[in-house]
């Protein structure tokens, strides 16, 4: 589908990605740790009995800096750092288990980074075993990790498989050597082929790829080749991310010339090309930036309306609580968010003092919970129904925004419901913004450089 340049320019403004609502800039610094602990204990006793919890471990180390990277990472080649970091995570876990009324049921576990496969297989095994010693692992669980194709070994894959991991996501980004050179990520395609083949031989049921459009020096020809090559490996899911250019927080992005970034028009063409190729090859478009084969759980969840989205991305598990451990990790208790310290130094200091390392966060009120549901429905299902009790707020804030989006053909809405059109699916972030009461009440011209651009 062709999207006009006028429309692209109009909507290519800074917009949150809505991995949380309210979004991080609204959160308060130095939240009350006592209130956080009380909320955690209360929510845990409800959620754990009903669905179990989701656990996220942030493993921040990488051996080499990819200049485009927007993640919280620490570059080092010294592997001695593994032990100290593992000890810190285990102490943090212990602080949380002390707040639990029963053993936690870990229904979902994700290792993210940084590069989880920076850690040796033995260390990952040791770390996870210590966590599992204090927990119950239900028969139906979903464990996944992010693997770097350059350093995910057979040993990593086998070790993690033996302790219940069945899903691996490989960071592919782009196969074009010119792009790989400028982003400082030389990654021969054979490495990816190897990593995929080993995972499949071992028995992983889901192999996912991360690709990015909008990287410096990307061309339509290069993107076509990258996608065609990737499809030969038949990944079950593909996250096709829009490059988030945030040089004010990710300094590595200052290491290439902004002139080498694709124009918004080319960036959208790169996305459309990728999307068309994926759909021609049997992938389905689900939510924001994600594609899956028809047999994949994510697609099935999208089809039956149970897809959920949290800080780890789209998921089929909606456990009601995501506990994040490690530097910069974010926890979502359903009615409260908190983020850990963002530097390893500050994180270690809190752990040493036997304090929870949460630094900023937010306790949701009833209005936040309601509007969060609307945003989740839009980003997971592309439609939502409106409750009558919300109409006064919707009429005041959301409907004027929806009216303008409807005039551009991005959605259809009435007082009862709203549905995103195929054209509107390119602008999901802009549509979610219509329900962001915090942003709509407080838009200030000086709020520059908080978010990446929508496209
Ligand atoms: C923690 S990294 C993946 C694991 C591993 N470190 C690797 O690079 O293969 C998670 C994913 O975030 C995505 N990512 C990182 N920086 C990004 C940016 N600036 N814009 C969009 N996506 C980004 C990449 O696709 C990357 O694979
Ligand atoms: S993309 Fe992955 S390997 Fe590269 S710096 Fe970021 S987290 Fe590390």
PDB file of N, CA, C and O in Angstrom, residues 40-90:
ATOM      1  N   UNK A  40       3.350  -4.186  45.572  1.00  0.00           N
ATOM      2  CA  UNK A  40       3.862  -5.450  45.033  1.00  0.00           C
ATOM      3  C   UNK A  40       3.250  -6.639  45.778  1.00  0.00           C
ATOM      4  O   UNK A  40       2.709  -7.567  45.163  1.00  0.00           O
ATOM      5  N   UNK A  41       3.325  -6.611  47.127  1.00  0.00           N
ATOM      6  CA  UNK A  41       2.849  -7.753  47.927  1.00  0.00           C
ATOM      7  C   UNK A  41       1.373  -8.025  47.669  1.00  0.00           C
ATOM      8  O   UNK A  41       0.961  -9.172  47.485  1.00  0.00           O
ATOM      9  N   UNK A  42       0.616  -6.933  47.630  1.00  0.00           N
ATOM     10  CA  UNK A  42      -0.831  -7.077  47.453  1.00  0.00           C
ATOM     11  C   UNK A  42      -1.153  -7.664  46.068  1.00  0.00           C
ATOM     12  O   UNK A  42      -1.911  -8.631  45.951  1.00  0.00           O
ATOM     13  N   UNK A  43      -0.551  -7.079  45.051  1.00  0.00           N
ATOM     14  CA  UNK A  43      -0.819  -7.547  43.690  1.00  0.00           C
ATOM     15  C   UNK A  43      -0.320  -8.976  43.498  1.00  0.00           C
ATOM     16  O   UNK A  43      -0.961  -9.789  42.853  1.00  0.00           O
ATOM     17  N   UNK A  44       0.848  -9.257  44.090  1.00  0.00           N
ATOM     18  CA  UNK A  44       1.440 -10.578  43.913  1.00  0.00           C
ATOM     19  C   UNK A  44       0.505 -11.666  44.421  1.00  0.00           C
ATOM     20  O   UNK A  44       0.291 -12.687  43.752  1.00  0.00           O
ATOM     21  N   UNK A  45      -0.081 -11.435  45.603  1.00  0.00           N
ATOM     22  CA  UNK A  45      -0.907 -12.499  46.187  1.00  0.00           C
ATOM     23  C   UNK A  45      -2.137 -12.770  45.309  1.00  0.00           C
ATOM     24  O   UNK A  45      -2.616 -13.892  45.249  1.00  0.00           O
ATOM     25  N   UNK A  46      -2.596 -11.757  44.571  1.00  0.00           N
ATOM     26  CA  UNK A  46      -3.755 -11.981  43.676  1.00  0.00           C
ATOM     27  C   UNK A  46      -3.294 -12.643  42.370  1.00  0.00           C
ATOM     28  O   UNK A  46      -3.769 -13.693  41.971  1.00  0.00           O
ATOM     29  N   UNK A  47      -2.295 -11.989  41.727  1.00  0.00           N
ATOM     30  CA  UNK A  47      -1.882 -12.405  40.383  1.00  0.00           C
ATOM     31  C   UNK A  47      -1.244 -13.798  40.386  1.00  0.00           C
ATOM     32  O   UNK A  47      -1.518 -14.626  39.522  1.00  0.00           O
ATOM     33  N   UNK A  48      -0.415 -14.059  41.387  1.00  0.00           N
ATOM     34  CA  UNK A  48       0.315 -15.330  41.397  1.00  0.00           C
ATOM     35  C   UNK A  48      -0.651 -16.507  41.452  1.00  0.00           C
ATOM     36  O   UNK A  48      -0.461 -17.516  40.783  1.00  0.00           O
ATOM     37  N   UNK A  49      -1.718 -16.349  42.232  1.00  0.00           N
ATOM     38  CA  UNK A  49      -2.687 -17.444  42.355  1.00  0.00           C
ATOM     39  C   UNK A  49      -3.484 -17.598  41.058  1.00  0.00           C
ATOM     40  O   UNK A  49      -3.848 -18.699  40.670  1.00  0.00           O
ATOM     41  N   UNK A  50      -3.734 -16.479  40.371  1.00  0.00           N
ATOM     42  CA  UNK A  50      -4.596 -16.551  39.179  1.00  0.00           C
ATOM     43  C   UNK A  50      -3.846 -17.005  37.935  1.00  0.00           C
ATOM     44  O   UNK A  50      -4.269 -17.905  37.226  1.00  0.00           O
ATOM     45  N   UNK A  51      -2.702 -16.338  37.658  1.00  0.00           N
ATOM     46  CA  UNK A  51      -2.036 -16.588  36.369  1.00  0.00           C
ATOM     47  C   UNK A  51      -0.550 -16.895  36.493  1.00  0.00           C
ATOM     48  O   UNK A  51       0.088 -17.240  35.502  1.00  0.00           O
ATOM     49  N   UNK A  52       0.008 -16.734  37.672  1.00  0.00           N
ATOM     50  CA  UNK A  52       1.463 -16.776  37.776  1.00  0.00           C
ATOM     51  C   UNK A  52       2.021 -15.438  37.336  1.00  0.00           C
ATOM     52  O   UNK A  52       1.270 -14.529  36.950  1.00  0.00           O
ATOM     53  N   UNK A  53       3.350 -15.292  37.381  1.00  0.00           N
ATOM     54  CA  UNK A  53       3.935 -13.989  37.039  1.00  0.00           C
ATOM     55  C   UNK A  53       4.872 -14.118  35.829  1.00  0.00           C
ATOM     56  O   UNK A  53       5.274 -15.220  35.446  1.00  0.00           O
ATOM     57  N   UNK A  54       5.208 -12.966  35.255  1.00  0.00           N
ATOM     58  CA  UNK A  54       6.230 -12.905  34.206  1.00  0.00           C
ATOM     59  C   UNK A  54       7.491 -12.321  34.825  1.00  0.00           C
ATOM     60  O   UNK A  54       7.411 -11.389  35.635  1.00  0.00           O
ATOM     61  N   UNK A  55       8.613 -12.866  34.432  1.00  0.00           N
ATOM     62  CA  UNK A  55       9.883 -12.388  34.974  1.00  0.00           C
ATOM     63  C   UNK A  55      10.777 -11.956  33.810  1.00  0.00           C
ATOM     64  O   UNK A  55      10.875 -12.656  32.797  1.00  0.00           O
ATOM     65  N   UNK A  56      11.398 -10.777  33.984  1.00  0.00           N
ATOM     66  CA  UNK A  56      12.338 -10.292  32.958  1.00  0.00           C
ATOM     67  C   UNK A  56      13.690 -10.074  33.622  1.00  0.00           C
ATOM     68  O   UNK A  56      13.769  -9.431  34.680  1.00  0.00           O
ATOM     69  N   UNK A  57      14.730 -10.625  33.038  1.00  0.00           N
ATOM     70  CA  UNK A  57      16.082 -10.378  33.556  1.00  0.00           C
ATOM     71  C   UNK A  57      16.851  -9.566  32.532  1.00  0.00           C
ATOM     72  O   UNK A  57      16.975  -9.981  31.372  1.00  0.00           O
ATOM     73  N   UNK A  58      17.380  -8.421  32.968  1.00  0.00           N
ATOM     74  CA  UNK A  58      18.165  -7.597  32.051  1.00  0.00           C
ATOM     75  C   UNK A  58      19.642  -7.915  32.234  1.00  0.00           C
ATOM     76  O   UNK A  58      20.193  -7.710  33.323  1.00  0.00           O
ATOM     77  N   UNK A  59      20.262  -8.425  31.174  1.00  0.00           N
ATOM     78  CA  UNK A  59      21.680  -8.808  31.223  1.00  0.00           C
ATOM     79  C   UNK A  59      22.418  -7.861  30.278  1.00  0.00           C
ATOM     80  O   UNK A  59      22.379  -8.028  29.058  1.00  0.00           O
ATOM     81  N   UNK A  60      23.054  -6.833  30.817  1.00  0.00           N
ATOM     82  CA  UNK A  60      23.388  -5.643  30.025  1.00  0.00           C
ATOM     83  C   UNK A  60      24.692  -5.673  29.221  1.00  0.00           C
ATOM     84  O   UNK A  60      24.930  -4.753  28.456  1.00  0.00           O
ATOM     85  N   UNK A  61      25.523  -6.701  29.401  1.00  0.00           N
ATOM     86  CA  UNK A  61      26.857  -6.608  28.802  1.00  0.00           C
ATOM     87  C   UNK A  61      26.865  -6.992  27.325  1.00  0.00           C
ATOM     88  O   UNK A  61      26.153  -7.896  26.900  1.00  0.00           O
ATOM     89  N   UNK A  62      27.710  -6.283  26.551  1.00  0.00           N
ATOM     90  CA  UNK A  62      27.956  -6.623  25.147  1.00  0.00           C
ATOM     91  C   UNK A  62      29.448  -6.423  24.921  1.00  0.00           C
ATOM     92  O   UNK A  62      30.040  -5.520  25.524  1.00  0.00           O
ATOM     93  N   UNK A  63      30.014  -7.228  24.031  1.00  0.00           N
ATOM     94  CA  UNK A  63      31.456  -7.084  23.784  1.00  0.00           C
ATOM     95  C   UNK A  63      31.757  -5.908  22.882  1.00  0.00           C
ATOM     96  O   UNK A  63      32.845  -5.365  22.901  1.00  0.00           O
ATOM     97  N   UNK A  64      30.794  -5.519  22.036  1.00  0.00           N
ATOM     98  CA  UNK A  64      31.061  -4.482  21.046  1.00  0.00           C
ATOM     99  C   UNK A  64      29.848  -3.577  20.908  1.00  0.00           C
ATOM    100  O   UNK A  64      28.723  -4.062  20.984  1.00  0.00           O
ATOM    101  N   UNK A  65      30.072  -2.305  20.694  1.00  0.00           N
ATOM    102  CA  UNK A  65      28.949  -1.366  20.562  1.00  0.00           C
ATOM    103  C   UNK A  65      28.407  -1.343  19.131  1.00  0.00           C
ATOM    104  O   UNK A  65      29.152  -1.052  18.190  1.00  0.00           O
ATOM    105  N   UNK A  66      27.129  -1.631  18.964  1.00  0.00           N
ATOM    106  CA  UNK A  66      26.457  -1.387  17.682  1.00  0.00           C
ATOM    107  C   UNK A  66      25.976   0.062  17.783  1.00  0.00           C
ATOM    108  O   UNK A  66      25.206   0.390  18.706  1.00  0.00           O
ATOM    109  N   UNK A  67      26.400   0.899  16.853  1.00  0.00           N
ATOM    110  CA  UNK A  67      26.194   2.337  17.067  1.00  0.00           C
ATOM    111  C   UNK A  67      24.719   2.759  17.063  1.00  0.00           C
ATOM    112  O   UNK A  67      24.367   3.773  17.647  1.00  0.00           O
ATOM    113  N   UNK A  68      23.836   1.985  16.431  1.00  0.00           N
ATOM    114  CA  UNK A  68      22.424   2.368  16.358  1.00  0.00           C
ATOM    115  C   UNK A  68      21.688   2.043  17.655  1.00  0.00           C
ATOM    116  O   UNK A  68      20.543   2.445  17.849  1.00  0.00           O
ATOM    117  N   UNK A  69      22.329   1.280  18.549  1.00  0.00           N
ATOM    118  CA  UNK A  69      21.588   0.614  19.632  1.00  0.00           C
ATOM    119  C   UNK A  69      20.969   1.592  20.628  1.00  0.00           C
ATOM    120  O   UNK A  69      21.623   2.489  21.137  1.00  0.00           O
ATOM    121  N   UNK A  70      19.697   1.370  20.923  1.00  0.00           N
ATOM    122  CA  UNK A  70      18.990   2.217  21.878  1.00  0.00           C
ATOM    123  C   UNK A  70      18.772   1.513  23.212  1.00  0.00           C
ATOM    124  O   UNK A  70      18.053   2.033  24.060  1.00  0.00           O
ATOM    125  N   UNK A  71      19.340   0.323  23.381  1.00  0.00           N
ATOM    126  CA  UNK A  71      19.089  -0.440  24.617  1.00  0.00           C
ATOM    127  C   UNK A  71      20.040   0.006  25.731  1.00  0.00           C
ATOM    128  O   UNK A  71      21.064   0.631  25.470  1.00  0.00           O
ATOM    129  N   UNK A  72      19.723  -0.368  26.976  1.00  0.00           N
ATOM    130  CA  UNK A  72      20.626  -0.095  28.090  1.00  0.00           C
ATOM    131  C   UNK A  72      21.685  -1.190  28.093  1.00  0.00           C
ATOM    132  O   UNK A  72      21.387  -2.362  28.327  1.00  0.00           O
ATOM    133  N   UNK A  73      22.912  -0.817  27.771  1.00  0.00           N
ATOM    134  CA  UNK A  73      23.974  -1.836  27.674  1.00  0.00           C
ATOM    135  C   UNK A  73      25.263  -1.292  28.222  1.00  0.00           C
ATOM    136  O   UNK A  73      25.446  -0.076  28.377  1.00  0.00           O
ATOM    137  N   UNK A  74      26.185  -2.210  28.510  1.00  0.00           N
ATOM    138  CA  UNK A  74      27.502  -1.839  29.011  1.00  0.00           C
ATOM    139  C   UNK A  74      28.497  -2.623  28.156  1.00  0.00           C
ATOM    140  O   UNK A  74      28.430  -3.854  28.078  1.00  0.00           O
ATOM    141  N   UNK A  75      29.405  -1.894  27.508  1.00  0.00           N
ATOM    142  CA  UNK A  75      30.334  -2.558  26.601  1.00  0.00           C
ATOM    143  C   UNK A  75      31.602  -2.954  27.369  1.00  0.00           C
ATOM    144  O   UNK A  75      32.245  -2.110  27.992  1.00  0.00           O
ATOM    145  N   UNK A  76      31.940  -4.231  27.304  1.00  0.00           N
ATOM    146  CA  UNK A  76      33.155  -4.714  27.953  1.00  0.00           C
ATOM    147  C   UNK A  76      33.558  -6.064  27.358  1.00  0.00           C
ATOM    148  O   UNK A  76      32.694  -6.817  26.900  1.00  0.00           O
ATOM    149  N   UNK A  77      34.855  -6.330  27.380  1.00  0.00           N
ATOM    150  CA  UNK A  77      35.293  -7.671  26.949  1.00  0.00           C
ATOM    151  C   UNK A  77      35.723  -8.481  28.175  1.00  0.00           C
ATOM    152  O   UNK A  77      36.192  -9.606  28.047  1.00  0.00           O
ATOM    153  N   UNK A  78      35.573  -7.882  29.352  1.00  0.00           N
ATOM    154  CA  UNK A  78      35.994  -8.553  30.575  1.00  0.00           C
ATOM    155  C   UNK A  78      34.839  -9.398  31.143  1.00  0.00           C
ATOM    156  O   UNK A  78      33.879  -8.862  31.699  1.00  0.00           O
ATOM    157  N   UNK A  79      34.969 -10.696  31.020  1.00  0.00           N
ATOM    158  CA  UNK A  79      33.867 -11.569  31.440  1.00  0.00           C
ATOM    159  C   UNK A  79      33.832 -11.807  32.951  1.00  0.00           C
ATOM    160  O   UNK A  79      32.906 -12.456  33.449  1.00  0.00           O
ATOM    161  N   UNK A  80      34.786 -11.244  33.668  1.00  0.00           N
ATOM    162  CA  UNK A  80      34.729 -11.349  35.138  1.00  0.00           C
ATOM    163  C   UNK A  80      33.498 -10.634  35.689  1.00  0.00           C
ATOM    164  O   UNK A  80      33.074 -10.894  36.808  1.00  0.00           O
ATOM    165  N   UNK A  81      32.944  -9.712  34.896  1.00  0.00           N
ATOM    166  CA  UNK A  81      31.779  -8.945  35.377  1.00  0.00           C
ATOM    167  C   UNK A  81      30.549  -9.845  35.591  1.00  0.00           C
ATOM    168  O   UNK A  81      29.618  -9.472  36.312  1.00  0.00           O
ATOM    169  N   UNK A  82      30.564 -11.019  34.977  1.00  0.00           N
ATOM    170  CA  UNK A  82      29.362 -11.875  35.039  1.00  0.00           C
ATOM    171  C   UNK A  82      29.007 -12.238  36.480  1.00  0.00           C
ATOM    172  O   UNK A  82      27.850 -12.150  36.895  1.00  0.00           O
ATOM    173  N   UNK A  83      30.021 -12.640  37.249  1.00  0.00           N
ATOM    174  CA  UNK A  83      29.772 -13.164  38.595  1.00  0.00           C
ATOM    175  C   UNK A  83      29.123 -12.100  39.497  1.00  0.00           C
ATOM    176  O   UNK A  83      28.111 -12.353  40.149  1.00  0.00           O
ATOM    177  N   UNK A  84      29.727 -10.904  39.491  1.00  0.00           N
ATOM    178  CA  UNK A  84      29.217  -9.841  40.372  1.00  0.00           C
ATOM    179  C   UNK A  84      27.767  -9.478  40.010  1.00  0.00           C
ATOM    180  O   UNK A  84      26.917  -9.265  40.873  1.00  0.00           O
ATOM    181  N   UNK A  85      27.530  -9.449  38.698  1.00  0.00           N
ATOM    182  CA  UNK A  85      26.190  -9.077  38.249  1.00  0.00           C
ATOM    183  C   UNK A  85      25.156 -10.139  38.648  1.00  0.00           C
ATOM    184  O   UNK A  85      24.047  -9.833  39.106  1.00  0.00           O
ATOM    185  N   UNK A  86      25.557 -11.415  38.514  1.00  0.00           N
ATOM    186  CA  UNK A  86      24.636 -12.503  38.893  1.00  0.00           C
ATOM    187  C   UNK A  86      24.287 -12.423  40.374  1.00  0.00           C
ATOM    188  O   UNK A  86      23.130 -12.600  40.771  1.00  0.00           O
ATOM    189  N   UNK A  87      25.305 -12.138  41.170  1.00  0.00           N
ATOM    190  CA  UNK A  87      25.074 -12.039  42.620  1.00  0.00           C
ATOM    191  C   UNK A  87      24.089 -10.902  42.924  1.00  0.00           C
ATOM    192  O   UNK A  87      23.224 -11.029  43.785  1.00  0.00           O
ATOM    193  N   UNK A  88      24.244  -9.806  42.193  1.00  0.00           N
ATOM    194  CA  UNK A  88      23.354  -8.651  42.423  1.00  0.00           C
ATOM    195  C   UNK A  88      21.906  -9.012  42.067  1.00  0.00           C
ATOM    196  O   UNK A  88      20.973  -8.721  42.819  1.00  0.00           O
ATOM    197  N   UNK A  89      21.726  -9.654  40.920  1.00  0.00           N
ATOM    198  CA  UNK A  89      20.361 -10.036  40.506  1.00  0.00           C
ATOM    199  C   UNK A  89      19.751 -10.981  41.542  1.00  0.00           C
ATOM    200  O   UNK A  89      18.570 -10.857  41.906  1.00  0.00           O
ATOM    201  N   UNK A  90      20.547 -11.912  42.042  1.00  0.00           N
ATOM    202  CA  UNK A  90      20.005 -12.876  43.014  1.00  0.00           C
ATOM    203  C   UNK A  90      19.618 -12.182  44.321  1.00  0.00           C
ATOM    204  O   UNK A  90      18.619 -12.534  44.950  1.00  0.00           O
TER     205      UNK A  90
END
